[in-house]
């Protein structure tokens, strides 16, 4: 395990190289090396990337360094705290967001409808990764699934196992091409948005272990089986 003081050195040295090539090629940065400590501000140079820092011990607040060209962002199973940055409303190419099992608080952003690539499968989000062949592992329905060439078809949000509060924003139901939404094990409350039935591609919805949401809505019957 690298000491926390080595993290910034490792990431700073790498970030410059990634910045040089990211303008022409979608790039994979997959880190699973028991890193700890806070993330580096030099990550603001990264764009057009799939970023996977899952399963480390990274800490601190989620930074606004994430650029709008990011299409896959996996920061699950770390020690991040604080709120989801408002600047993330600009991640219009984002297709996969995994922040599960951190120490995040505050509410869910009411601008998730800006994630255009989760609204229409035929947007630039699809074109960006149509030739992408790297593998990704995603947990849905309690099982881990491996995706490679079919990664281009995956749209996924997992905010589970945090301390998020407040109501589910109605804007999230605009993500009509979202396949998996996991908000379980938080402190959410209020009613399930009435137009949740508009999420016609939603195959997995997990709201368990929150405060009561009221009765099951009839509109949920139109969700994908």
Coordinates of N, CA and C in Angstrom, one line a residue:
X1 N 0.8 -1.2 0.0 CA 0.0 0.0 0.0 C 0.9 1.2 0.0
X2 N 0.6 2.2 -0.9 CA 1.4 3.4 -1.0 C 1.0 4.3 0.2
X3 N 1.9 5.0 0.8 CA 1.5 6.0 1.8 C 0.8 7.1 1.2
X4 N 0.0 7.8 2.0 CA -0.9 8.9 1.5 C 0.0 10.0 0.8
X5 N 1.2 10.2 1.3 CA 2.0 11.2 0.7 C 2.5 10.9 -0.7
X6 N 2.4 9.6 -1.1 CA 2.8 9.2 -2.4 C 1.7 9.4 -3.5
X7 N 0.4 9.5 -3.0 CA -0.7 9.6 -3.9 C -0.6 10.8 -4.8
X8 N -0.4 12.0 -4.3 CA -0.3 13.2 -5.1 C 0.8 13.1 -6.1
X9 N 2.0 12.5 -5.7 CA 3.1 12.4 -6.6 C 2.7 11.5 -7.8
X10 N 2.1 10.3 -7.4 CA 1.7 9.4 -8.4 C 0.7 9.9 -9.4
X11 N -0.3 10.6 -8.9 CA -1.4 11.1 -9.8 C -0.9 12.3 -10.5
X12 N -0.1 13.2 -9.9 CA 0.4 14.4 -10.6 C 1.3 14.0 -11.8
X13 N 2.1 13.0 -11.6 CA 3.0 12.6 -12.7 C 2.3 12.0 -13.8
X14 N 1.2 11.4 -13.5 CA 0.4 10.7 -14.6 C -0.5 11.6 -15.3
X15 N -1.1 12.6 -14.6 CA -2.1 13.4 -15.1 C -1.7 14.2 -16.3
X16 N -0.4 14.7 -16.3 CA 0.1 15.4 -17.5 C 0.1 14.6 -18.7
X17 N 0.5 13.4 -18.6 CA 0.5 12.5 -19.8 C -0.9 12.3 -20.3
X18 N -1.8 12.0 -19.4 CA -3.2 11.8 -19.9 C -3.8 13.0 -20.6
X19 N -3.4 14.2 -20.1 CA -3.9 15.4 -20.7 C -3.4 15.6 -22.1
X20 N -2.2 15.1 -22.4 CA -1.6 15.3 -23.7 C -2.4 14.5 -24.7
X21 N -2.9 13.3 -24.3 CA -3.6 12.5 -25.3 C -5.1 12.6 -25.3
X22 N -5.7 13.2 -24.3 CA -7.1 13.1 -24.1 C -7.9 13.9 -25.1
X23 N -7.2 14.8 -25.8 CA -7.9 15.7 -26.7 C -8.3 14.9 -28.0
X24 N -7.7 13.7 -28.2 CA -8.0 13.0 -29.4 C -8.6 11.6 -29.2
X25 N -8.3 11.0 -28.0 CA -8.6 9.6 -27.7 C -9.3 9.5 -26.4
X26 N -10.5 8.9 -26.3 CA -11.0 8.5 -25.0 C -10.1 7.6 -24.3
X27 N -9.8 7.8 -23.0 CA -8.7 7.1 -22.3 C -9.3 6.5 -21.1
X28 N -8.7 5.4 -20.7 CA -9.0 4.7 -19.5 C -8.0 5.0 -18.4
X29 N -8.5 5.4 -17.2 CA -7.6 5.5 -16.1 C -8.3 4.7 -15.0
X30 N -7.8 3.5 -14.8 CA -8.4 2.5 -13.9 C -7.4 2.3 -12.7
X31 N -7.7 2.8 -11.5 CA -6.8 2.7 -10.4 C -7.4 1.8 -9.3
X32 N -6.7 0.7 -9.0 CA -7.1 -0.1 -7.9 C -5.8 -0.6 -7.2
X33 N -5.2 0.3 -6.5 CA -3.9 0.0 -5.9 C -3.8 0.4 -4.5
X34 N -5.0 0.4 -3.8 CA -5.0 0.7 -2.3 C -4.4 2.1 -2.1
X35 N -4.8 3.0 -2.9 CA -4.4 4.4 -2.7 C -5.1 5.0 -1.5
X36 N -4.5 5.9 -0.8 CA -5.2 6.6 0.3 C -4.9 8.1 0.2
X37 N -5.6 8.9 1.0 CA -5.3 10.3 1.0 C -6.3 11.1 0.1
X38 N -6.0 12.4 -0.1 CA -6.9 13.2 -0.9 C -6.5 13.2 -2.4
X39 N -7.4 13.4 -3.3 CA -7.1 13.5 -4.7 C -6.4 14.7 -5.1
X40 N -5.7 14.7 -6.2 CA -4.8 15.8 -6.6 C -5.6 16.9 -7.4
X41 N -5.3 18.2 -7.2 CA -5.9 19.2 -8.0 C -5.5 19.1 -9.5
X42 N -4.4 18.4 -9.8 CA -3.9 18.3 -11.2 C -4.9 17.4 -12.0
X43 N -5.8 16.8 -11.3 CA -6.8 16.0 -12.1 C -7.7 16.9 -12.9
X44 N -7.7 18.2 -12.7 CA -8.5 19.1 -13.5 C -8.0 19.1 -15.0
X45 N -6.9 18.5 -15.3 CA -6.4 18.4 -16.6 C -7.1 17.2 -17.4
X46 N -7.8 16.4 -16.7 CA -8.3 15.2 -17.4 C -9.6 15.4 -18.1
X47 N -9.7 14.9 -19.3 CA -11.0 15.0 -20.0 C -11.1 13.8 -20.9
X48 N -12.3 13.6 -21.4 CA -12.6 12.4 -22.3 C -12.2 11.1 -21.7
X49 N -12.4 10.9 -20.4 CA -11.9 9.7 -19.7 C -13.0 8.9 -19.1
X50 N -12.7 7.6 -19.0 CA -13.3 6.7 -18.0 C -12.4 6.7 -16.8
X51 N -12.9 7.1 -15.6 CA -12.1 7.2 -14.4 C -12.7 6.2 -13.4
X52 N -11.8 5.3 -12.9 CA -12.3 4.3 -11.9 C -11.2 4.3 -10.8
X53 N -11.6 4.9 -9.7 CA -10.8 4.9 -8.5 C -11.5 4.1 -7.4
X54 N -12.4 3.2 -7.8 CA -13.2 2.4 -6.8 C -12.3 1.5 -6.0
X55 N -12.7 1.3 -4.7 CA -12.1 0.3 -3.9 C -10.7 0.7 -3.3
X56 N -10.5 2.0 -3.1 CA -9.3 2.5 -2.5 C -9.7 3.2 -1.2
X57 N -8.9 4.0 -0.7 CA -9.2 4.7 0.6 C -9.0 6.3 0.4
X58 N -9.4 6.7 -0.8 CA -9.4 8.2 -1.0 C -10.3 8.9 -0.2
X59 N -9.9 10.1 0.3 CA -10.8 10.8 1.2 C -10.9 12.3 0.8
X60 N -11.6 13.1 1.6 CA -11.8 14.5 1.3 C -13.1 14.7 0.6
X61 N -13.4 15.9 0.2 CA -14.6 16.2 -0.5 C -14.5 15.8 -2.0
X62 N -15.6 15.5 -2.6 CA -15.6 15.3 -4.0 C -15.3 16.7 -4.7
X63 N -14.4 16.7 -5.6 CA -13.9 17.9 -6.1 C -14.6 18.3 -7.4
X64 N -14.6 19.6 -7.7 CA -15.2 20.0 -9.0 C -14.2 19.9 -10.1
X65 N -13.1 19.1 -9.9 CA -12.1 19.0 -11.0 C -12.6 18.1 -12.2
X66 N -13.7 17.4 -12.0 CA -14.2 16.5 -13.0 C -14.6 17.3 -14.2
X67 N -14.2 17.0 -15.4 CA -14.5 17.8 -16.6 C -15.7 17.2 -17.3
X68 N -16.3 18.0 -18.1 CA -17.6 17.7 -18.7 C -17.5 16.5 -19.7
X69 N -16.4 16.2 -20.2 CA -16.2 15.1 -21.2 C -16.2 13.7 -20.5
X70 N -16.1 13.6 -19.2 CA -16.1 12.4 -18.5 C -17.4 11.6 -18.9
X71 N -17.3 10.3 -19.2 CA -18.4 9.5 -19.5 C -18.6 8.4 -18.6
X72 N -17.6 8.0 -17.8 CA -17.7 7.0 -16.7 C -16.9 7.4 -15.5
X73 N -17.6 7.5 -14.4 CA -16.9 8.0 -13.2 C -17.3 7.1 -12.0
X74 N -16.3 6.3 -11.6 CA -16.5 5.3 -10.5 C -15.6 5.6 -9.3
X75 N -16.2 6.1 -8.3 CA -15.4 6.5 -7.0 C -16.0 5.7 -5.8
X76 N -16.6 4.5 -6.1 CA -17.2 3.8 -5.0 C -16.2 3.2 -4.1
X77 N -16.7 2.9 -2.9 CA -15.9 2.2 -1.8 C -14.6 3.0 -1.5
X78 N -14.8 4.3 -1.2 CA -13.7 5.1 -0.7 C -14.2 5.8 0.6
X79 N -13.5 6.9 0.9 CA -13.9 7.6 2.1 C -14.2 9.1 1.8
X80 N -14.7 9.3 0.6 CA -15.1 10.7 0.3 C -16.3 11.2 1.2
X81 N -16.3 12.4 1.5 CA -17.3 13.0 2.3 C -17.8 14.3 1.7
X82 N -18.7 15.0 2.4 CA -19.2 16.2 1.9 C -20.4 16.0 0.9
X83 N -20.6 17.0 0.1 CA -21.8 17.0 -0.8 C -21.3 16.7 -2.3
X84 N -22.3 16.3 -3.1 CA -22.0 16.2 -4.5 C -21.8 17.6 -5.1
X85 N -20.7 17.9 -5.8 CA -20.5 19.3 -6.3 C -21.5 19.7 -7.3
X86 N -21.9 21.0 -7.1 CA -22.9 21.5 -8.1 C -22.4 21.6 -9.5
X87 N -21.0 21.7 -9.6 CA -20.4 21.7 -11.0 C -20.7 20.5 -11.7
X88 N -21.0 19.4 -11.0 CA -21.2 18.1 -11.7 C -22.5 18.2 -12.6
X89 N -23.3 19.2 -12.4 CA -24.4 19.4 -13.3 C -24.0 19.5 -14.7
X90 N -22.7 19.8 -15.0 CA -22.3 20.0 -16.4 C -21.8 18.7 -17.0
X91 N -21.9 17.6 -16.3 CA -21.4 16.3 -16.9 C -22.4 15.7 -17.9
X92 N -22.6 16.4 -19.0 CA -23.7 16.0 -19.9 C -23.4 14.8 -20.7
X93 N -22.1 14.3 -20.7 CA -21.8 13.1 -21.4 C -21.7 11.9 -20.5
X94 N -22.0 12.1 -19.2 CA -21.9 11.0 -18.2 C -22.9 9.9 -18.5
X95 N -22.5 8.7 -18.5 CA -23.4 7.5 -18.6 C -23.3 6.6 -17.4
X96 N -22.2 6.6 -16.7 CA -22.1 5.7 -15.5 C -21.5 6.6 -14.4
X97 N -22.3 6.6 -13.3 CA -21.8 7.3 -12.1 C -22.0 6.4 -10.9
X98 N -20.9 6.1 -10.2 CA -20.9 5.2 -9.1 C -20.2 5.8 -7.9
X99 N -21.0 6.3 -6.9 CA -20.4 6.9 -5.7 C -20.8 6.1 -4.5
X100 N -21.1 4.8 -4.7 CA -21.6 4.0 -3.6 C -20.6 3.8 -2.5
X101 N -21.0 3.7 -1.3 CA -20.2 3.3 -0.1 C -19.1 4.3 0.1
X102 N -19.6 5.6 0.4 CA -18.7 6.6 0.8 C -19.3 7.3 2.0
X103 N -19.0 8.5 2.4 CA -19.6 9.2 3.5 C -20.2 10.5 3.0
X104 N -20.9 10.4 1.9 CA -21.4 11.6 1.3 C -22.7 12.1 2.0
X105 N -22.9 13.4 2.1 CA -24.1 13.9 2.8 C -24.8 14.9 1.9
X106 N -25.8 15.6 2.4 CA -26.5 16.6 1.6 C -27.5 15.9 0.7
X107 N -28.1 16.7 -0.2 CA -29.2 16.1 -1.1 C -28.6 15.7 -2.4
X108 N -29.5 15.0 -3.2 CA -29.2 14.7 -4.5 C -29.4 15.9 -5.4
X109 N -28.5 16.2 -6.3 CA -28.6 17.3 -7.1 C -29.9 17.3 -7.9
X110 N -30.5 18.5 -8.1 CA -31.7 18.6 -8.8 C -31.5 18.9 -10.3
X111 N -30.3 18.6 -10.8 CA -29.9 18.9 -12.2 C -29.5 17.7 -12.9
X112 N -29.8 16.5 -12.4 CA -29.4 15.3 -13.0 C -30.0 15.2 -14.4
X113 N -31.1 15.9 -14.7 CA -31.6 16.0 -16.1 C -30.6 16.5 -17.1
X114 N -29.5 17.1 -16.6 CA -28.5 17.6 -17.5 C -27.6 16.5 -18.0
X115 N -27.7 15.3 -17.5 CA -27.0 14.2 -18.0 C -27.6 13.7 -19.3
X116 N -27.4 14.4 -20.3 CA -28.0 14.2 -21.6 C -27.8 12.8 -22.1
X117 N -26.7 12.2 -21.9 CA -26.4 10.9 -22.4 C -27.2 9.8 -21.7
X118 N -27.8 10.1 -20.6 CA -28.7 9.2 -19.9 C -30.2 9.4 -20.3
X119 N -30.4 10.4 -21.2 CA -31.8 10.7 -21.6 C -32.0 10.1 -23.0
X120 N -31.0 10.0 -23.8 CA -31.2 9.5 -25.2 C -30.0 8.6 -25.5
X121 N -30.2 7.4 -25.8 CA -29.1 6.5 -26.2 C -28.4 6.9 -27.5
X122 N -29.0 7.7 -28.3 CA -28.5 8.1 -29.6 C -27.7 9.5 -29.5
X123 N -27.4 9.9 -28.3 CA -26.6 11.2 -28.2 C -25.1 10.9 -28.4
X124 N -24.4 12.0 -28.3 CA -22.9 12.0 -28.3 C -22.3 11.0 -27.3
X125 N -23.0 10.8 -26.2 CA -22.5 9.8 -25.2 C -22.3 8.4 -25.8
X126 N -23.2 8.0 -26.7 CA -23.1 6.7 -27.4 C -22.0 6.7 -28.3
X127 N -21.8 7.8 -29.1 CA -20.8 7.9 -30.1 C -19.4 7.9 -29.5
X128 N -19.3 8.5 -28.3 CA -18.0 8.6 -27.7 C -17.4 7.3 -27.4
X129 N -18.2 6.2 -27.0 CA -17.6 5.0 -26.6 C -18.0 3.8 -27.5
X130 N -18.4 4.1 -28.7 CA -18.9 3.0 -29.6 C -17.8 2.1 -29.9
X131 N -16.5 2.5 -29.9 CA -15.4 1.6 -30.3 C -14.6 1.2 -29.0
X132 N -15.2 1.5 -27.9 CA -14.5 1.2 -26.6 C -14.5 -0.3 -26.3
X133 N -13.4 -0.9 -25.9 CA -13.4 -2.3 -25.6 C -12.9 -2.7 -24.3
X134 N -12.6 -1.7 -23.4 CA -12.2 -2.1 -22.0 C -13.3 -2.6 -21.2
X135 N -13.0 -3.4 -20.2 CA -14.0 -4.0 -19.3 C -14.4 -3.1 -18.2
X136 N -15.6 -3.3 -17.7 CA -16.1 -2.6 -16.5 C -17.0 -3.6 -15.7
X137 N -16.9 -3.5 -14.4 CA -17.7 -4.4 -13.5 C -18.7 -3.5 -12.8
X138 N -20.0 -3.9 -12.9 CA -21.0 -3.1 -12.3 C -22.0 -4.0 -11.5
X139 N -22.3 -3.5 -10.3 CA -23.2 -4.3 -9.5 C -24.7 -3.8 -9.7
X140 N -25.5 -4.7 -10.0 CA -27.0 -4.4 -10.2 C -27.8 -5.6 -9.8
X141 N -28.9 -5.4 -9.2 CA -29.7 -6.5 -8.7 C -29.0 -7.4 -7.8
X142 N -28.0 -6.9 -7.0 CA -27.3 -7.7 -6.0 C -26.2 -8.5 -6.6
X143 N -25.9 -8.4 -7.9 CA -24.9 -9.2 -8.6 C -23.9 -8.3 -9.4
X144 N -22.7 -8.8 -9.5 CA -21.7 -8.1 -10.3 C -21.7 -8.6 -11.7
X145 N -21.8 -7.6 -12.7 CA -21.9 -7.9 -14.1 C -20.6 -7.4 -14.8
X146 N -20.1 -8.1 -15.7 CA -19.0 -7.6 -16.5 C -19.4 -7.2 -17.9
X147 N -19.0 -6.0 -18.2 CA -19.3 -5.4 -19.5 C -18.0 -5.1 -20.3
X148 N -18.0 -5.4 -21.6 CA -16.9 -5.0 -22.4 C -17.4 -4.2 -23.6
X149 N -17.7 -4.8 -24.7 CA -18.2 -4.1 -25.9 C -19.6 -3.6 -25.6
X150 N -20.3 -4.2 -24.7 CA -21.7 -3.7 -24.5 C -21.7 -2.6 -23.5
X151 N -20.5 -2.1 -23.0 CA -20.5 -1.0 -22.1 C -21.2 0.2 -22.7
X152 N -21.2 0.3 -24.0 CA -21.8 1.5 -24.7 C -23.3 1.5 -24.4
X153 N -23.9 0.4 -24.0 CA -25.4 0.4 -23.8 C -25.7 0.6 -22.3
X154 N -24.7 0.7 -21.4 CA -25.0 0.8 -20.0 C -25.2 2.2 -19.6
X155 N -26.3 2.5 -18.8 CA -26.5 3.8 -18.1 C -26.8 3.4 -16.7
X156 N -26.1 4.1 -15.7 CA -26.1 3.5 -14.4 C -25.8 4.6 -13.4
X157 N -26.6 4.7 -12.3 CA -26.3 5.6 -11.2 C -26.4 4.8 -9.9
X158 N -25.4 4.9 -9.1 CA -25.4 4.2 -7.8 C -24.9 5.2 -6.8
X159 N -25.8 5.6 -5.9 CA -25.4 6.5 -4.8 C -25.7 5.9 -3.5
X160 N -25.8 4.6 -3.5 CA -26.2 3.8 -2.3 C -25.1 3.9 -1.2
X161 N -25.5 3.5 0.0 CA -24.7 3.4 1.2 C -23.9 4.7 1.5
X162 N -24.6 5.8 1.5 CA -24.1 7.1 1.9 C -25.0 7.6 3.0
X163 N -24.9 8.9 3.2 CA -25.8 9.6 4.2 C -26.6 10.7 3.5
X164 N -27.0 10.5 2.3 CA -27.7 11.5 1.5 C -29.1 11.7 2.2
X165 N -29.6 13.0 2.1 CA -30.8 13.3 2.8 C -31.7 14.0 1.8
X166 N -33.0 14.3 2.2 CA -33.9 15.0 1.3 C -34.7 14.1 0.5
X167 N -35.5 14.8 -0.5 CA -36.3 14.0 -1.4 C -35.6 13.6 -2.6
X168 N -36.2 12.7 -3.3 CA -35.7 12.3 -4.7 C -36.1 13.4 -5.6
X169 N -35.2 14.2 -6.2 CA -35.6 15.3 -7.1 C -36.4 14.8 -8.3
X170 N -37.4 15.4 -8.7 CA -38.2 15.0 -9.8 C -37.4 15.0 -11.1
X171 N -36.4 15.8 -11.2 CA -35.6 15.9 -12.4 C -34.9 14.6 -12.8
X172 N -34.7 13.8 -11.8 CA -34.0 12.5 -12.1 C -34.9 11.6 -13.0
X173 N -36.2 11.8 -13.0 CA -37.1 11.0 -13.8 C -37.0 11.4 -15.3
X174 N -36.3 12.5 -15.6 CA -36.0 12.9 -17.0 C -35.0 11.9 -17.7
X175 N -34.3 11.1 -16.9 CA -33.3 10.2 -17.4 C -34.0 9.0 -18.0
X176 N -34.6 9.2 -19.1 CA -35.5 8.1 -19.7 C -34.7 6.9 -20.2
X177 N -33.4 7.1 -20.4 CA -32.6 5.9 -20.9 C -31.7 5.3 -19.8
X178 N -32.0 5.7 -18.5 CA -31.2 5.2 -17.4 C -31.7 3.7 -17.1
X179 N -30.7 2.8 -17.0 CA -31.0 1.4 -16.8 C -31.0 1.0 -15.3
X180 N -30.2 1.6 -14.5 CA -30.1 1.2 -13.1 C -30.0 2.5 -12.2
X181 N -30.8 2.5 -11.2 CA -30.8 3.6 -10.2 C -30.8 3.0 -8.8
X182 N -29.7 3.2 -8.1 CA -29.6 2.6 -6.7 C -29.4 3.7 -5.7
X183 N -30.4 4.0 -4.9 CA -30.4 5.1 -3.9 C -30.5 4.5 -2.5
X184 N -30.3 3.2 -2.4 CA -30.6 2.5 -1.1 C -29.6 2.9 0.0
X185 N -30.0 2.6 1.2 CA -29.2 2.8 2.4 C -28.7 4.3 2.5
X186 N -29.6 5.2 2.4 CA -29.4 6.6 2.7 C -30.4 7.1 3.7
X187 N -30.6 8.4 3.8 CA -31.6 9.0 4.7 C -32.6 9.8 3.9
X188 N -33.0 9.3 2.7 CA -33.9 10.0 1.8 C -35.3 9.8 2.3
X189 N -36.2 10.8 2.0 CA -37.6 10.7 2.5 C -38.5 11.4 1.5
X190 N -39.8 11.4 1.8 CA -40.7 12.1 0.9 C -41.4 11.1 0.0
X191 N -41.9 11.5 -1.1 CA -42.7 10.7 -2.0 C -41.8 10.3 -3.2
X192 N -42.1 9.1 -3.8 CA -41.5 8.7 -5.1 C -42.1 9.7 -6.1
X193 N -41.3 10.3 -7.0 CA -41.8 11.2 -8.0 C -42.9 10.5 -8.9
X194 N -44.0 11.2 -9.1 CA -45.2 10.6 -9.7 C -44.9 10.2 -11.2
X195 N -44.0 10.9 -11.8 CA -43.7 10.6 -13.2 C -42.5 9.6 -13.4
X196 N -42.3 8.8 -12.4 CA -41.2 7.8 -12.5 C -41.4 6.8 -13.6
X197 N -42.7 6.7 -14.0 CA -43.0 5.7 -15.1 C -42.4 6.2 -16.4
X198 N -42.0 7.4 -16.5 CA -41.4 7.9 -17.7 C -40.0 7.3 -18.0
X199 N -39.4 6.7 -16.9 CA -38.1 6.1 -17.1 C -38.2 4.7 -17.7
X200 N -38.5 4.7 -19.0 CA -39.0 3.5 -19.6 C -37.9 2.4 -19.8
X201 N -36.6 2.8 -19.7 CA -35.5 1.9 -19.8 C -35.0 1.4 -18.4
X202 N -35.6 1.9 -17.3 CA -35.2 1.5 -16.0 C -35.5 0.0 -15.7
X203 N -34.4 -0.8 -15.5 CA -34.6 -2.2 -15.2 C -34.4 -2.4 -13.7
X204 N -33.6 -1.6 -13.0 CA -33.3 -1.9 -11.6 C -33.5 -0.6 -10.8
X205 N -34.4 -0.6 -9.9 CA -34.6 0.6 -9.0 C -34.6 0.1 -7.5
X206 N -33.6 0.6 -6.8 CA -33.5 0.2 -5.4 C -33.6 1.4 -4.5
X207 N -34.6 1.5 -3.7 CA -34.8 2.6 -2.8 C -34.9 2.1 -1.3
X208 N -34.4 0.9 -1.1 CA -34.6 0.3 0.2 C -33.7 0.9 1.3
X209 N -34.1 0.7 2.5 CA -33.3 1.2 3.7 C -33.2 2.7 3.6
X210 N -34.3 3.4 3.3 CA -34.4 4.9 3.5 C -35.6 5.1 4.4
X211 N -36.0 6.3 4.6 CA -37.2 6.6 5.3 C -38.4 6.3 4.4
X212 N -39.6 6.1 5.0 CA -40.7 5.7 4.2 C -41.0 6.7 3.0
X213 N -41.3 6.1 1.9 CA -41.6 6.8 0.7 C -43.1 6.9 0.3
X214 N -43.9 6.3 1.2 CA -45.3 6.3 0.8 C -45.7 5.1 0.0
X215 N -46.9 5.1 -0.6 CA -47.4 3.9 -1.3 C -46.7 3.7 -2.7
X216 N -46.7 2.5 -3.2 CA -46.1 2.2 -4.5 C -47.0 2.9 -5.5
X217 N -46.4 3.6 -6.4 CA -47.2 4.3 -7.5 C -47.6 3.4 -8.6
X218 N -48.8 3.6 -9.1 CA -49.3 2.8 -10.3 C -48.4 3.0 -11.5
X219 N -47.8 4.2 -11.6 CA -47.0 4.5 -12.8 C -45.8 3.6 -12.9
X220 N -45.4 3.0 -11.8 CA -44.2 2.2 -11.8 C -44.4 0.9 -12.6
X221 N -45.6 0.6 -12.8 CA -45.9 -0.6 -13.6 C -45.4 -0.5 -15.1
X222 N -45.1 0.7 -15.5 CA -44.7 0.9 -16.9 C -43.2 0.8 -17.0
X223 N -42.5 0.6 -15.9 CA -41.0 0.5 -15.9 C -40.7 -0.9 -16.6
X224 N -39.5 -0.9 -17.1 CA -39.0 -2.2 -17.8 C -39.0 -3.3 -16.8
X225 N -39.4 -4.5 -17.2 CA -39.3 -5.6 -16.3 C -38.0 -6.3 -16.3

